[in-house]
XYZ file of C-alpha atoms in Angstrom:
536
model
C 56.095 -117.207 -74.118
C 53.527 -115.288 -76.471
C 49.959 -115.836 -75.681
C 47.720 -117.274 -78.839
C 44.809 -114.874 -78.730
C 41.183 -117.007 -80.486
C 38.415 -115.143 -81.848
C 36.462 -116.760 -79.252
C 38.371 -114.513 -76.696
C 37.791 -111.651 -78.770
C 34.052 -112.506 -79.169
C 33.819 -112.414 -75.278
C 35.812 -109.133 -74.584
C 33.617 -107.723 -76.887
C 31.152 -108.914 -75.913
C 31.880 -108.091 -72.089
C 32.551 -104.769 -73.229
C 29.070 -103.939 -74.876
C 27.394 -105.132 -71.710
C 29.560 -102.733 -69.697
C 28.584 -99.669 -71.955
C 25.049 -101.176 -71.914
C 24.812 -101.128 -67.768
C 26.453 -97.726 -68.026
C 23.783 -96.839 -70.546
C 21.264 -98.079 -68.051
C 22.378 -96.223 -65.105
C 22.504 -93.076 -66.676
C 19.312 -93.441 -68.187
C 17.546 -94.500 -64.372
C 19.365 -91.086 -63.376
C 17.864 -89.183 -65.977
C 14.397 -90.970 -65.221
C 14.849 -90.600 -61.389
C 16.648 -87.054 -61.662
C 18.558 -88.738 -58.427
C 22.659 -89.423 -58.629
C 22.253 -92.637 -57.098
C 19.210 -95.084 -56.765
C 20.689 -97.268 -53.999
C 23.341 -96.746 -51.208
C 25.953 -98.878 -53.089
C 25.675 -96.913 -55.924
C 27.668 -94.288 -54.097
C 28.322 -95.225 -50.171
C 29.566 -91.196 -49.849
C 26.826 -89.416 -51.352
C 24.381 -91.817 -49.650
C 25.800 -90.766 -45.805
C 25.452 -87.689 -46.541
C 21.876 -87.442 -48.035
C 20.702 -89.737 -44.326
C 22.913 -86.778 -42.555
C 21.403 -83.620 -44.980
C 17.643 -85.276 -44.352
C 17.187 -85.924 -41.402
C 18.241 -82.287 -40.308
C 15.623 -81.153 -43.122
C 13.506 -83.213 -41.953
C 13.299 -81.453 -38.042
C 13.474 -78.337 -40.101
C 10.437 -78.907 -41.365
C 8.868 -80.036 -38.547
C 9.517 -77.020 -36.630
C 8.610 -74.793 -39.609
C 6.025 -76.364 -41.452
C 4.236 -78.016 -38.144
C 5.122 -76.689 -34.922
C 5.756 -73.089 -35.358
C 2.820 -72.769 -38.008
C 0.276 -74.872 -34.889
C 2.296 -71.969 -32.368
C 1.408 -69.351 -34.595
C -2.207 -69.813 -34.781
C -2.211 -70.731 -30.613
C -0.423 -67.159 -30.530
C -2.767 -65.086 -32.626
C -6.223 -66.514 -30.965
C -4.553 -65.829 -27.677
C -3.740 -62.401 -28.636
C -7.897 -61.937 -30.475
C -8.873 -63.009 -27.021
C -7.445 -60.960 -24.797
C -7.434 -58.342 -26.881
C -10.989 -58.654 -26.814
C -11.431 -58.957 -22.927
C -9.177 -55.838 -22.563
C -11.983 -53.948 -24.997
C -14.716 -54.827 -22.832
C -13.014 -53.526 -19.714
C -11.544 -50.209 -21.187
C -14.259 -49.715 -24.307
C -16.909 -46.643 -24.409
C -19.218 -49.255 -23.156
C -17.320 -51.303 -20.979
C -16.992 -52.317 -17.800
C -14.552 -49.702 -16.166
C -16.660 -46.745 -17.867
C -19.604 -48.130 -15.474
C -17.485 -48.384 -12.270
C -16.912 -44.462 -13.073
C -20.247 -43.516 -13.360
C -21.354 -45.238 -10.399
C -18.542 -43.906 -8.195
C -19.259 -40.035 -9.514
C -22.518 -40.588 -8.204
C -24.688 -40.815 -10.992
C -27.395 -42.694 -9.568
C -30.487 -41.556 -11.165
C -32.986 -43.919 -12.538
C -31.865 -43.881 -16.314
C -28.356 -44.492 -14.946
C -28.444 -47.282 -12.654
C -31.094 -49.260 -15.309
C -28.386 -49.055 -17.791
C -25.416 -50.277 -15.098
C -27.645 -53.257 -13.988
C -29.067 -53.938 -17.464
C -25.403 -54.360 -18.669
C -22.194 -54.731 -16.450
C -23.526 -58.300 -16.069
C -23.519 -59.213 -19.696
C -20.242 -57.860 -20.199
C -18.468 -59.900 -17.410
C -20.567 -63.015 -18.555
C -18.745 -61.936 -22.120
C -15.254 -61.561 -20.744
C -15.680 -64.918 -19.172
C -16.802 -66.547 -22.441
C -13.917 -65.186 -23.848
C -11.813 -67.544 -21.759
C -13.291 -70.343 -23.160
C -11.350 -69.870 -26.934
C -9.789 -73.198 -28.367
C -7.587 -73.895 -30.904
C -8.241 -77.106 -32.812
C -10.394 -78.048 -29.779
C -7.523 -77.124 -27.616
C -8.564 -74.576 -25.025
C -6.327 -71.873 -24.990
C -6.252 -71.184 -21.014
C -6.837 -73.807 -19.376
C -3.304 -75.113 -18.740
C -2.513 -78.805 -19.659
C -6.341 -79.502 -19.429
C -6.866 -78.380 -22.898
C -9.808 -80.910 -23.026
C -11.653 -78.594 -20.544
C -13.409 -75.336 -20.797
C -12.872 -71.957 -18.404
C -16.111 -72.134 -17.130
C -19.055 -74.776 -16.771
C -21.266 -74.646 -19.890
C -24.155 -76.509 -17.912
C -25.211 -76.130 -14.403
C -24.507 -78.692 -11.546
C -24.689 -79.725 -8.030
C -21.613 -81.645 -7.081
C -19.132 -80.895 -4.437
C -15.994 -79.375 -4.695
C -13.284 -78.358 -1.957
C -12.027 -74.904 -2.527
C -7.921 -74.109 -1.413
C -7.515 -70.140 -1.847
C -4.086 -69.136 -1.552
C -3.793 -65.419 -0.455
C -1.829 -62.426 1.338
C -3.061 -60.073 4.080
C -3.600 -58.040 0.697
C -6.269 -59.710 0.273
C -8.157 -57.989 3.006
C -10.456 -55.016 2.188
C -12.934 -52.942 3.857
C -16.247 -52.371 3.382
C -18.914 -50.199 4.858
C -21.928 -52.164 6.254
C -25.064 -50.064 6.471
C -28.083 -50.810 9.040
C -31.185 -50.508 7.757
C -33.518 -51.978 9.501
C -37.186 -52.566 7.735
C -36.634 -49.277 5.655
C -36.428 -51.340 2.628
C -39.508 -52.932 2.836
C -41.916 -50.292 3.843
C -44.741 -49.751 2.270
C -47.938 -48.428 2.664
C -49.296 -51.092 4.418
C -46.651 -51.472 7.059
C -45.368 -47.828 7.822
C -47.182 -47.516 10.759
C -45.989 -51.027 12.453
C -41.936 -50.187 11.025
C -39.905 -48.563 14.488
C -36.782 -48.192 12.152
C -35.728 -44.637 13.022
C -32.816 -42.341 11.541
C -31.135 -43.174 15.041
C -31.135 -46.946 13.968
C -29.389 -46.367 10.596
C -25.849 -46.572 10.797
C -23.041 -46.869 8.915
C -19.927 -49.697 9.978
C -17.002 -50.622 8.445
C -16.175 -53.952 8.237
C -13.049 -55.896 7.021
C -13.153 -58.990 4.788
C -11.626 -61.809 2.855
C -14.097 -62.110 -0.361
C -13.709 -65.588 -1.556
C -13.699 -66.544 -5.516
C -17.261 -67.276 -5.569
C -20.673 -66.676 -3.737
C -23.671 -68.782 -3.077
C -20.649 -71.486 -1.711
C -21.898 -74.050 0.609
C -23.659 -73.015 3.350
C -22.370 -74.291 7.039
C -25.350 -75.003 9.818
C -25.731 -76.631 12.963
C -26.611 -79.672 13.675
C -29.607 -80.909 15.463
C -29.926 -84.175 17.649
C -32.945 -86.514 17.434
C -35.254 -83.654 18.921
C -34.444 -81.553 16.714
C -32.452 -79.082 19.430
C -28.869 -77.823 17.792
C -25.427 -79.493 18.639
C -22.912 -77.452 20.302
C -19.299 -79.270 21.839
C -18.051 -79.202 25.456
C -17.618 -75.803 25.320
C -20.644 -74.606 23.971
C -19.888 -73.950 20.398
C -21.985 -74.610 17.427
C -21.259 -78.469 15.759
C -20.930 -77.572 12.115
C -22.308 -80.605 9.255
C -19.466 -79.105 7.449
C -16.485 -76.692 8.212
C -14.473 -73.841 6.690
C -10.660 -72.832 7.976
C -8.129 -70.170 7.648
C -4.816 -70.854 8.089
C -1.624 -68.707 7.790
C 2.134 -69.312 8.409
C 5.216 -70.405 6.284
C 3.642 -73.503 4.369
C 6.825 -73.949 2.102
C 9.115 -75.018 5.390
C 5.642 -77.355 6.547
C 4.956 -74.675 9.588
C 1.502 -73.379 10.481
C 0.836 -70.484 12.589
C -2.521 -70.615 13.362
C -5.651 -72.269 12.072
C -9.133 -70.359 12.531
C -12.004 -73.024 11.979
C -15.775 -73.384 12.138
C -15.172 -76.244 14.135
C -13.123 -74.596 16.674
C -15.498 -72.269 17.242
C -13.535 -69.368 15.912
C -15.407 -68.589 12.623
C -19.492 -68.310 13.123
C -21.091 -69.438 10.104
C -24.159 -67.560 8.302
C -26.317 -68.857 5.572
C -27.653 -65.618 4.250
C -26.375 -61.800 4.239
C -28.422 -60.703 7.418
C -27.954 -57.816 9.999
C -27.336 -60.619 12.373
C -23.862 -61.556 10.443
C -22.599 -58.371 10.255
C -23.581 -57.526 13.909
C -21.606 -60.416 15.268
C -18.600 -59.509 13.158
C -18.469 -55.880 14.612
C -19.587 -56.635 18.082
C -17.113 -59.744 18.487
C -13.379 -58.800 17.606
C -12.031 -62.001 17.966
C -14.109 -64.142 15.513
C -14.416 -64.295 11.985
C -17.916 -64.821 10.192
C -18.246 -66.414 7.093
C -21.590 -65.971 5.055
C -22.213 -68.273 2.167
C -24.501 -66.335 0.583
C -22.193 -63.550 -0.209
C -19.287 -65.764 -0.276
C -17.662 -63.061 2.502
C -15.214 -63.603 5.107
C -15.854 -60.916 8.163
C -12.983 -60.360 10.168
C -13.337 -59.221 13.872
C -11.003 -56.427 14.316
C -8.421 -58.117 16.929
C -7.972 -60.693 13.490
C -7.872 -58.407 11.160
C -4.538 -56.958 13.153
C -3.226 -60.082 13.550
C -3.133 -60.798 9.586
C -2.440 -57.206 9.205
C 0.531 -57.650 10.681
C 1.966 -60.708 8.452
C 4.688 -60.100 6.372
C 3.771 -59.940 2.441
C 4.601 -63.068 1.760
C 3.032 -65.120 4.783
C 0.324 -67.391 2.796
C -3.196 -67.477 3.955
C -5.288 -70.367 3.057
C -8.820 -70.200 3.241
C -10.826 -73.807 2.781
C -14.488 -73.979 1.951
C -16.666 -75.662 -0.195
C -18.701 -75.019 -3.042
C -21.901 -77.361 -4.691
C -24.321 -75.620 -7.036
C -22.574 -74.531 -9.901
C -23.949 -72.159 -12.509
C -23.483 -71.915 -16.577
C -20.832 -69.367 -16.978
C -19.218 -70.188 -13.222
C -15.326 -70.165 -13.688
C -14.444 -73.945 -12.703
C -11.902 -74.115 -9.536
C -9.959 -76.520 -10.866
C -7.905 -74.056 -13.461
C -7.185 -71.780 -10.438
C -7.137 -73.579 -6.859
C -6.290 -76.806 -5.132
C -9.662 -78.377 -5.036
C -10.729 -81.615 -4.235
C -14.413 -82.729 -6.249
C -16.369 -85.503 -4.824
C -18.293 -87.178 -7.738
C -21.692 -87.990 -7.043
C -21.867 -91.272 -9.202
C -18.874 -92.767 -8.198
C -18.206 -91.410 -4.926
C -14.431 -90.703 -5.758
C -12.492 -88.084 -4.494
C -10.281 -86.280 -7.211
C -7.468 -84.089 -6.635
C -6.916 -81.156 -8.982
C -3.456 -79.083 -8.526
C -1.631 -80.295 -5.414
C 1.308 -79.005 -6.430
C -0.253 -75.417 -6.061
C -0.136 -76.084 -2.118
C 4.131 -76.842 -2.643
C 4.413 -73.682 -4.324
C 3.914 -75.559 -7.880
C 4.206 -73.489 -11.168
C 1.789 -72.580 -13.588
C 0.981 -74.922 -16.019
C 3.122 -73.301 -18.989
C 3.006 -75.178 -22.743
C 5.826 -74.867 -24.659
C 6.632 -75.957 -28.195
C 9.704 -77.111 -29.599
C 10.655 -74.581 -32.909
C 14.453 -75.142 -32.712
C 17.163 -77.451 -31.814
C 17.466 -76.397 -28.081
C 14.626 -73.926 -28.739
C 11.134 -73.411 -27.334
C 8.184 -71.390 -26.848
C 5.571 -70.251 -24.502
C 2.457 -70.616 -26.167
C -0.391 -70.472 -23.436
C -1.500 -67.979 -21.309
C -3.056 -69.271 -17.847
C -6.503 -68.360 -17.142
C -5.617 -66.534 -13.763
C -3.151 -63.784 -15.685
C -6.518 -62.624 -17.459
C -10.031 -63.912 -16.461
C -9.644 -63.098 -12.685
C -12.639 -63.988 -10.339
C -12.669 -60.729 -8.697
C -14.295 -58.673 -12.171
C -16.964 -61.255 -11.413
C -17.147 -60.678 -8.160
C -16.760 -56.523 -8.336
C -19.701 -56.513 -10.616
C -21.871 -58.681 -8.655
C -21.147 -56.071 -5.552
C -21.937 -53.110 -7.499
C -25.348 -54.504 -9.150
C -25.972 -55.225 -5.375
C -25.244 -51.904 -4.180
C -26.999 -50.085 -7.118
C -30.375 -52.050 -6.316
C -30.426 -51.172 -2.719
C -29.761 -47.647 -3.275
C -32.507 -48.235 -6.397
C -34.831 -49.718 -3.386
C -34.024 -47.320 -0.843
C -34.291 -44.468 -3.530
C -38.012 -45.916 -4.853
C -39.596 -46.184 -1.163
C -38.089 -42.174 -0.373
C -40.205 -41.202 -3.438
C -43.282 -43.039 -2.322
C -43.077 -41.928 1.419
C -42.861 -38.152 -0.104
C -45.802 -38.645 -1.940
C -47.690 -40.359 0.987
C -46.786 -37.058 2.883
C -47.973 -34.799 0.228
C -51.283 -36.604 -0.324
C -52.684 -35.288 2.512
C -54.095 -38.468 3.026
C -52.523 -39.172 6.780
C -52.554 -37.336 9.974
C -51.421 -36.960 13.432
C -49.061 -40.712 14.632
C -49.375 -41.735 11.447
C -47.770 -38.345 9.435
C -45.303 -38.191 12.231
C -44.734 -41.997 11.918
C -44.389 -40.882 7.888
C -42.086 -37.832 8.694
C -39.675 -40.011 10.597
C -39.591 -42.824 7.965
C -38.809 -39.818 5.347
C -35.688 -38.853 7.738
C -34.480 -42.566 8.307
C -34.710 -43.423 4.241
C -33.123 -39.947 3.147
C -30.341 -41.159 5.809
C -29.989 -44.496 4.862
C -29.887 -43.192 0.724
C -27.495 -41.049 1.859
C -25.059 -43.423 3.358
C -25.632 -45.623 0.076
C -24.816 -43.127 -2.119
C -21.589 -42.553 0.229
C -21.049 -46.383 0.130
C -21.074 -46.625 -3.899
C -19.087 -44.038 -4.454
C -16.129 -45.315 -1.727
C -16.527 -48.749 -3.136
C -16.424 -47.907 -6.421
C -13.208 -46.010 -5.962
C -11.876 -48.912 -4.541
C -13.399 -51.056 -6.842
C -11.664 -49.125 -9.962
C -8.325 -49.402 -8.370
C -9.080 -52.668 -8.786
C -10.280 -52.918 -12.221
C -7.314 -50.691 -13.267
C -5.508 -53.441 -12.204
C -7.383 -56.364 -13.528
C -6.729 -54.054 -17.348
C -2.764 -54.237 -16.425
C -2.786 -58.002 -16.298
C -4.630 -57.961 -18.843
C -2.376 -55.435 -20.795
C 0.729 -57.316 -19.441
C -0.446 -60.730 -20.864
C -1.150 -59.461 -24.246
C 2.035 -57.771 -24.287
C 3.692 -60.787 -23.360
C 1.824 -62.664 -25.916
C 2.733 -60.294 -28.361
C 6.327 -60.570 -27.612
C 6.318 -64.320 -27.919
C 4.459 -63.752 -31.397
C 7.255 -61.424 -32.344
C 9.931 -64.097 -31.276
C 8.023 -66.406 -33.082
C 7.883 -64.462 -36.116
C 12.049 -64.044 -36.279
C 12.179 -67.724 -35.664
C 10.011 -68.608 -38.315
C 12.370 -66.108 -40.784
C 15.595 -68.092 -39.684
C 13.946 -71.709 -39.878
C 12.807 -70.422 -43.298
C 16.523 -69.069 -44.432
C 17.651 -72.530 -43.141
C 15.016 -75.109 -45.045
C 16.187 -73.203 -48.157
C 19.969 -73.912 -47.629
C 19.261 -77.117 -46.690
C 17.549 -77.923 -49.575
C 19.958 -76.722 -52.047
C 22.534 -78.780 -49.996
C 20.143 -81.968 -50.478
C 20.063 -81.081 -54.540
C 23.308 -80.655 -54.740
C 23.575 -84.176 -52.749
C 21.199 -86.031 -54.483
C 19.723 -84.523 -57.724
C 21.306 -85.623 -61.044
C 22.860 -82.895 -63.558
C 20.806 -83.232 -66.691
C 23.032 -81.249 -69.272
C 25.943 -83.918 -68.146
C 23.321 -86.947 -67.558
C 22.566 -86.397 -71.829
C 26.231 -85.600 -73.040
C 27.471 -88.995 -71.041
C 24.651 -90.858 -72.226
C 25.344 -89.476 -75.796
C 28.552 -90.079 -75.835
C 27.845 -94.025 -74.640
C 25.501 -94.832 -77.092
C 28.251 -93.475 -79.835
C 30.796 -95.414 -78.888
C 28.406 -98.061 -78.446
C 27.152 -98.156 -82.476
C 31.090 -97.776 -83.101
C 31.484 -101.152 -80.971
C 28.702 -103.169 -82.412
C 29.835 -102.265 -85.961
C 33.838 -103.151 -84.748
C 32.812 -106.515 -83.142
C 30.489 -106.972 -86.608
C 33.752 -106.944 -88.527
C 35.383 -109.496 -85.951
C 32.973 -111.706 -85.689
C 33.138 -112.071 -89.359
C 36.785 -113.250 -89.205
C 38.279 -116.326 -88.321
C 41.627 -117.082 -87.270
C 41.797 -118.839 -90.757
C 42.278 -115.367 -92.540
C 45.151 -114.474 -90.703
C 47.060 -117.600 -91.553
């Protein structure tokens, strides 16, 4: 049956047919406007998967190149500037192992020691400052507590409850020398001063230097008359206490526990003869001066920890309450336990430290499955003991300065001609005592300092090791950054070839559609101007 065909019907497939080469002519033309293939996912369900798939793994690319390994970068390099610069001030012309030197080749004269004391100090108060470096307010070695600086940038009293973690290594020697009065005489109190050359004397003593000095001191409590406390057995009750402890602590075992309390450790406010007398005279206590922050080891003790294997942990508890500007703070180093004053609370820094806890290591992502070390922890280059070293040899240097000053004035009392008979004998004899005792301090610097430069040579290989480390991570970083960069660009051209429009095609489509779409307005012109009349 043959189908009769109006020119209505051919008005509306014409009609139907311009509007499809008109939305054609649209879409090509929001292409060529957007320079995009498709404008919404339905335009092309395909292409659209894939540009969510080819995005979002440009997108982490750029995170990790543009964000994270640019913010690793720049923690890298300061790290690097700062120890860097703390390795200078240790190895420099001027620095601090260049003093240790010349005090241990015994180069003591005036000129000398003025220039040691006027600035070893300064440059460990530098090195120290150096720790406190940030990054975008981040501090750069202070572990996860990037909020906090290295050391205290204002002075305090508030308590805090030191946990050193050691090794029988730990343990040095020391040579104690008596002096007697011999550094205070003068000319008014030669003639009452007995100290003799058969008084001065030279000891050596063993120790356990704690992280700080000036730490809290321990005394004896009095009862309502004022008369001091002791226990049952007669020893000294302490108003606070200090212990050592040694023995397998991972497994929960203690050896032995040397306390204050106990009566084992005799406590000492200030560095006196006294303290050092007890130590050598009693082998089987310890004596811990606060002053000096020192712990004296009778010799029976100091065989027993001698003994210890390597890896036997000591643990030495004290406590600590006026704090100076520039004093490391305990908390990036130690289990410690602060007491604040306002509140009262108890806080408890690192107790992971006493489980054998790692460091506090910061890593960013720059990678799928890839990270990187970006801190370095306070204790692998600001250690206490260049602090502590220096302190000892400005120490040393001004007794020997003392005991060097009051030789020169007793020689020129003798050659003055000024004294006579008991009291140029009296002179003669103080001349001996302080030539022996200046003597023995020269001897004591220059032993020290030996040992002391072993020890600084070692503080500059940590310090060396860490910005070698550092420097390898920034190398690692640096082929990272290549790769992530190789990787954004083929991932881009993989999005543009996704996604972006091809304009040379976009304009010959869109050409060709508006031709054929004059050639169909001027076709359905001709139609429309028929009837089915004409053909009849």
């Amino acid at each position: 049956m043959a189908m009769r065909v109006t020119t209505k019907m051919m008005q509306n497939t014409s009609l139907r047919n311009l509007n499809t080469s008109k939305a054609r002519e649209e879409k090509l033309l929001v292409q060529l406007a957007t320079g995009k293939k498709i404008s919404r996912p339905s335009d092309d369900p395909v292409i659209a998967i894939r540009a969510l798939k080819l995005n979002s793994s440009l997108d982490k690319i750029n995170q990790y190149y543009e964000k994270n390994a640019k913010d690793a970068e720049s923690w890298l390099g300061l790290t690097d500037s700062a120890i860097a610069t703390v390795n200078k001030i240790l190895t420099g012309e001027q620095g601090i192992r260049q003093y240790f030197e010349q005090a241990a080749t015994g180069h003591l004269d005036g000129d000398d020691r003025k220039k040691i004391l006027d600035n070893i100090s300064k440059l460990v108060e530098e090195i120290y400052s150096t720790g406190n470096a940030s990054s975008a307010g981040r501090s750069l070695f202070t572990g996860y507590r990037t909020n906090l600086p290295l050391t205290f940038n204002k002075a305090k009293e508030e308590n805090y409850a030191i946990t050193e973690q050691l090794t029988n290594e730990s343990i040095d020697q020391i040579t104690y020398i008596k002096q007697g009065d011999l550094p205070a005489i003068n000319e008014g109190n030669f003639n009452t001063v007995n100290t003799n050359e058969y008084y001065v004397s030279a000891n050596d003593i063993y120790r356990i230097r704690l992280a700080y000095k000036d730490t809290a001191a321990i005394k004896q409590k009095v009862d309502a008359n004022g008369n001091p406390k002791t226990d049952a057995n007669g020893n000294p009750v302490y108003d606070r206490n200090i212990t050592l402890s040694f023995g397998d602590f991972s497994n929960g075992g203690v050896t032995k526990t040397y306390s204050a309390e106990n009566g084992d450790i005799r406590c000492f406010e200030n560095a006196t003869e006294d303290a050092y007398a007890f130590a050598i005279e009693n082998p089987d206590k310890m004596v811990y001066i606060a002053e000096t922050g020192e712990v004296l080891l009778g010799n029976d003790i100091q065989k027993e920890l001698s003994e210890l294997s390597s890896n036997t942990e000591i643990r030495v508890s004290y406590e600590k309450e006026n704090w100076k500007v520039g004093d490391l703070d305990p908390i990036h180093y130690f289990y410690t336990e602060r007491k604040e004053p306002v509140t009262d609370r108890t806080l408890k820094y690192n107790p992971g430290f006493l489980e054998g806890g790692s460091k506090q290591i910061i890593e960013y992502d720059i990678g799928n499955n890839q990270t990187i070390r970006v801190n370095t922890t306070a204790d692998e280059v600001f250690d206490h003991g260049i602090g502590r070293d220096a302190d000892e040899l400005v120490n040393m240097l001004q007794q020997y300065g003392t005991l060097d000053n009051n030789y020169k004035t007793v020689q020129e009392m003798i050659a003055s001609n000024k004294y006579e008979g008991e009291d140029l004998t009296k002179l003669e004899q103080h001349l001996e005592a302080i030539g022996k005792a200046r003597t023995m301090m020269r001897d004591k610097i220059e032993k020290q300092c030996g040992a002391m430069l072993t020890r600084v040579d070692g503080y500059i290989a940590n310090c060396t090791l860490a910005e070698t480390s550092c420097g390898s991570r920034e190398s690692q970083l640096t082929l990272v950054q290549n790769r992530l960069g190789v990787q954004k660009e083929n991932y881009e051209e993989l999005v543009s070839s996704n996604e972006d429009a091809d304009y040379p095609d976009l304009a010959i489509q869109l050409n060709s559609i508006r031709m054929t779409y004059q050639a169909a307005l001027s076709s359905i012109s001709y139609v429309m101007q028929t009837s089915l009349l004409d053909f009849i």
